[in-house]
mmCIF file of C-alpha atoms in Angstrom:
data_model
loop_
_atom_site.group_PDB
_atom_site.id
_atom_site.type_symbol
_atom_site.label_atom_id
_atom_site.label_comp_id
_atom_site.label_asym_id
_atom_site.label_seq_id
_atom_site.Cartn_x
_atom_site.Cartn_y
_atom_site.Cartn_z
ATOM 1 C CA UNK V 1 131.387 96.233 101.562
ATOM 2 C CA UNK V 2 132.128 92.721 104.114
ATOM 3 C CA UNK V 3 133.598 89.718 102.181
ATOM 4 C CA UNK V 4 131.347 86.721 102.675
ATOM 5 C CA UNK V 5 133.264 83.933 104.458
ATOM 6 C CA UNK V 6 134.136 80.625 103.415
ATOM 7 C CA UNK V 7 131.099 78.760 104.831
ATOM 8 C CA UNK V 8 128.182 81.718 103.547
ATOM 9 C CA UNK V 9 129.938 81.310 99.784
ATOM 10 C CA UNK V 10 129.662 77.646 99.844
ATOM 11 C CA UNK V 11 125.439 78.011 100.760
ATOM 12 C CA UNK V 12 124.809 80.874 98.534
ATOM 13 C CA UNK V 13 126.665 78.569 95.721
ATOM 14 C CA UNK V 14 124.674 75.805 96.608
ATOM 15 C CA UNK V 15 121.659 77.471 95.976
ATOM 16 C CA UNK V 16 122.718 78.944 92.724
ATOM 17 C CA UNK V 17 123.667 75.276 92.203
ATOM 18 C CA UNK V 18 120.286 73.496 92.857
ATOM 19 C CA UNK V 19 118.778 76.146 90.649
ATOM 20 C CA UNK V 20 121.283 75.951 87.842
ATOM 21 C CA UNK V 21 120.672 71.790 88.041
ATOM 22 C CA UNK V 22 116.443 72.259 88.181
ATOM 23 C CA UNK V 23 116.858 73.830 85.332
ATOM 24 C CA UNK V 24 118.010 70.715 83.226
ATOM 25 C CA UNK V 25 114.670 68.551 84.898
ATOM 26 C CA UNK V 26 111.176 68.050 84.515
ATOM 27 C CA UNK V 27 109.319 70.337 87.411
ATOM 28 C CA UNK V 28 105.808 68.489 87.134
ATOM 29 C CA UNK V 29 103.689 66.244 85.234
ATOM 30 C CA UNK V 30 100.316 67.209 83.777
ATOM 31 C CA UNK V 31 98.860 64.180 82.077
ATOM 32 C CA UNK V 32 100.323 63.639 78.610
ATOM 33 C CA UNK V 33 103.987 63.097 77.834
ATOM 34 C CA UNK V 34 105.144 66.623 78.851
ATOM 35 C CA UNK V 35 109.002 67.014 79.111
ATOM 36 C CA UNK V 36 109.395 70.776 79.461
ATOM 37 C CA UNK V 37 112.729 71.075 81.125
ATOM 38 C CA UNK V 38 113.025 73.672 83.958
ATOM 39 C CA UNK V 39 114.355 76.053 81.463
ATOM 40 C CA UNK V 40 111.567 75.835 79.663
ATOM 41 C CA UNK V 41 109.177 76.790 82.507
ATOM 42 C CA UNK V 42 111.420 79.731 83.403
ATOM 43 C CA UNK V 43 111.515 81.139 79.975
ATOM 44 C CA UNK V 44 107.748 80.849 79.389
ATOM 45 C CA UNK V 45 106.189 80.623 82.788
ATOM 46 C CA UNK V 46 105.740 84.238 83.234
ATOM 47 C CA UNK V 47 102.882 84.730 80.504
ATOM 48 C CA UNK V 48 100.076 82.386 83.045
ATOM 49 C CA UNK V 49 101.367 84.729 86.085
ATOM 50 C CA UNK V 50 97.837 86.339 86.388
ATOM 51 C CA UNK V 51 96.389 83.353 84.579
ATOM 52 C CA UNK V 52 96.054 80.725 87.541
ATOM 53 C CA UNK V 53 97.959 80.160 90.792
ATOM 54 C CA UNK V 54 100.378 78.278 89.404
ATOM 55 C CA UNK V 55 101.680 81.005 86.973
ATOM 56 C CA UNK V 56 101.765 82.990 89.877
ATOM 57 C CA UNK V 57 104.309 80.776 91.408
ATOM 58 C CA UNK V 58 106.576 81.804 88.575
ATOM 59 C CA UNK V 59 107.463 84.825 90.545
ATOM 60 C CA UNK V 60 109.317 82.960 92.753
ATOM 61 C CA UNK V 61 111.990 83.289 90.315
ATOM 62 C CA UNK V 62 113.207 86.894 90.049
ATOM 63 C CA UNK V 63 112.360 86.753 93.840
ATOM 64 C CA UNK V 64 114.966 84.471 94.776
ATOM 65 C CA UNK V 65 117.370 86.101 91.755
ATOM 66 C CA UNK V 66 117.290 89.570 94.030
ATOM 67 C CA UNK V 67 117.993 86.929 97.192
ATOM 68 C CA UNK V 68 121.198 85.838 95.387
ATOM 69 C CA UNK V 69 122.011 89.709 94.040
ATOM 70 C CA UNK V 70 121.182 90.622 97.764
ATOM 71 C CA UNK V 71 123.500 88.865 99.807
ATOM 72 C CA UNK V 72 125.448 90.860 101.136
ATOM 73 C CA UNK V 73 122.257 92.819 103.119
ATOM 74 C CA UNK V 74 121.255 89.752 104.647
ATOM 75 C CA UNK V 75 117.864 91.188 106.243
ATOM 76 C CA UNK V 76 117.236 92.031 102.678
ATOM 77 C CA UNK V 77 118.113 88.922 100.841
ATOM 78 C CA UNK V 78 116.237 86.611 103.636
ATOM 79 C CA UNK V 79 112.735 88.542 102.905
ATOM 80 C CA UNK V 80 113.242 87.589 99.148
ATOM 81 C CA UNK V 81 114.466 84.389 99.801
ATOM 82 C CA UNK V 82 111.419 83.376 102.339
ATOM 83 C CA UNK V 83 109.071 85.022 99.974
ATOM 84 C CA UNK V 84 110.245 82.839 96.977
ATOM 85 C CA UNK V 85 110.330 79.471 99.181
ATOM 86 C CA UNK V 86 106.668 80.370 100.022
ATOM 87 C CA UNK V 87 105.606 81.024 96.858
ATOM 88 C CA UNK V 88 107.620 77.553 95.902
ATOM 89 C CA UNK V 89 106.067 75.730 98.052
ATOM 90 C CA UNK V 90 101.920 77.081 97.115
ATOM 91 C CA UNK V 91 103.057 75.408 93.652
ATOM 92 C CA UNK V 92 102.596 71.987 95.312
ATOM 93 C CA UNK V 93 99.231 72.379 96.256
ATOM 94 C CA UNK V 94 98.488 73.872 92.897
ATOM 95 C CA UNK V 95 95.801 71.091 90.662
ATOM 96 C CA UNK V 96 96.308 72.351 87.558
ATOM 97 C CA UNK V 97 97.938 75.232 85.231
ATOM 98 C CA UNK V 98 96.749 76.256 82.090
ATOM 99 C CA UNK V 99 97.521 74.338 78.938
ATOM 100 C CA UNK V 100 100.989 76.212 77.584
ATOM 101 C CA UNK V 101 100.218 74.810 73.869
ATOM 102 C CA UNK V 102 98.493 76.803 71.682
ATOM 103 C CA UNK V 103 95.084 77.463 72.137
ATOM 104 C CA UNK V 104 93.745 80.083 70.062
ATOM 105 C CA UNK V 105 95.296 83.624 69.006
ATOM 106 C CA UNK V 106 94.482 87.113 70.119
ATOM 107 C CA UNK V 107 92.779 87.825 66.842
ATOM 108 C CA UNK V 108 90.826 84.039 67.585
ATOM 109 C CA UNK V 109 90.749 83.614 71.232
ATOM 110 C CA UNK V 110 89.475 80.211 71.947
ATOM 111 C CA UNK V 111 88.797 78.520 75.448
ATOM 112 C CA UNK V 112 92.018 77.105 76.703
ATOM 113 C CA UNK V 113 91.082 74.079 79.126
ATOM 114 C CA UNK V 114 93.382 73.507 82.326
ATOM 115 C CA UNK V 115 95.526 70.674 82.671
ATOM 116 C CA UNK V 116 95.463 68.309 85.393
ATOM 117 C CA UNK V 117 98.985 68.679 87.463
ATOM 118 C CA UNK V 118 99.741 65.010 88.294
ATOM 119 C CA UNK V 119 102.862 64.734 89.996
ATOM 120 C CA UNK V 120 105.842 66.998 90.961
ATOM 121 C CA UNK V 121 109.699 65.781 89.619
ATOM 122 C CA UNK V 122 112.817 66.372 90.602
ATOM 123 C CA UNK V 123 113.221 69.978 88.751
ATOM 124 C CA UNK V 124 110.627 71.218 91.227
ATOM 125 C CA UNK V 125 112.339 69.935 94.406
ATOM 126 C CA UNK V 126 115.683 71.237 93.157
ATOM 127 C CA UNK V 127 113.953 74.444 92.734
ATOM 128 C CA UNK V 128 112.758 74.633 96.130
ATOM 129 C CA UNK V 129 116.143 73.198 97.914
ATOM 130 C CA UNK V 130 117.580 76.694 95.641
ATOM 131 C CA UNK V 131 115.080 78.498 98.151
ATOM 132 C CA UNK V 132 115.994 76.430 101.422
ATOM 133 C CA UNK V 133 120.148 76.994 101.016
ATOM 134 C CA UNK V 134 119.199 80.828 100.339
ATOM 135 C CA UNK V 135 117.199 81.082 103.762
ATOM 136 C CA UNK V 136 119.638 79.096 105.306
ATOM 137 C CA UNK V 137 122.801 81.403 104.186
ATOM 138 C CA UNK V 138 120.811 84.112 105.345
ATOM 139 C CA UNK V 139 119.964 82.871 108.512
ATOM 140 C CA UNK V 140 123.356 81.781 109.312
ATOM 141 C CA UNK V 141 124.731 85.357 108.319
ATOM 142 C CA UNK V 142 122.086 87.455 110.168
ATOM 143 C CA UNK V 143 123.288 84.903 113.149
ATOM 144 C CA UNK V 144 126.872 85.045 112.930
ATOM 145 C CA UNK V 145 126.850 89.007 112.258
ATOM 146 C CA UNK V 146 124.502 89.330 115.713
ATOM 147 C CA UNK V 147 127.366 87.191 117.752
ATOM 148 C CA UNK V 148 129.878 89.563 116.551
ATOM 149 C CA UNK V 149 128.465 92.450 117.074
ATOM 150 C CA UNK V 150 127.433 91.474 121.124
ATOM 151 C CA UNK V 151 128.774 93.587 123.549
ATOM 152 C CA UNK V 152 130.188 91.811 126.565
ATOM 153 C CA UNK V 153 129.921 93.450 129.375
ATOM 154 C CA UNK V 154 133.001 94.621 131.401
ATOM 155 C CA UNK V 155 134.475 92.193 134.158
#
């Protein structure tokens, strides 16, 4: 198995990094005073994934987990890490999710109305930069592996 050099740790860090730090900020505002950390959204996200587009976003994050587990099979980690930017980025075109307070039970299902998504935060652009420094290590890998593998023809 290759070591990862200096410069491919430091990215593939980085994007741990900006997704460790989204984690502690808002992603988006939907109207009333919301303040679910980025935490929050990754614990609970998952149960609007067929639900609206925006749940389906969530996926984004075990995409982007097998980038980081991944690395080292850089072909590999850059299709999860692409995939996970794109599905990132549809968030921000995304009007509304549906409302994550109660509304209802499964023995009382009620209609739950969506909420108006009025602005994206900081959390959310952390998120995405996670995505960016993952595509970027990869490309930069893929790169440096094809220069060193070149054969040079003989003189």
């Amino acid at each position: 198995m290759k070591k990862l050099d200096r410069t491919s740790k430091l990215t593939l860090w980085t994007s741990i990094g900006f997704y460790l730090l989204s984690l502690f900020f808002t992603g988006f505002s939907y109207g009333y005073d919301n303040n679910d950390a980025g935490f929050v959204i990754v614990l609970f996200g998952w149960y609007d994934i067929f639900g609206s587009l925006a749940g389906f976003t969530w996926l984004a994050n075990p995409l982007i987990w097998l980038g980081w587990i991944s690395v080292r099979y850089a072909k590999k980690s850059l299709m999860y890490g692409l995939t996970a930017f794109l599905l990132m980025a549809i968030f921000a075109f995304t009007k509304s999710i549906t409302n994550p307070g109660p509304c209802g039970s499964w023995l009382e299902p009620s209609y739950c109305p969506q909420l108006k998504i009025e602005k994206l935060n900081l959390g959310y652009y952390l998120w995405i930069a996670s995505a960016i420094s993952l595509v970027i290590f990869n490309i930069y890998s893929l790169n440096r592996s094809n220069s060193t593998n070149k054969i040079t023809p003989p003189s």
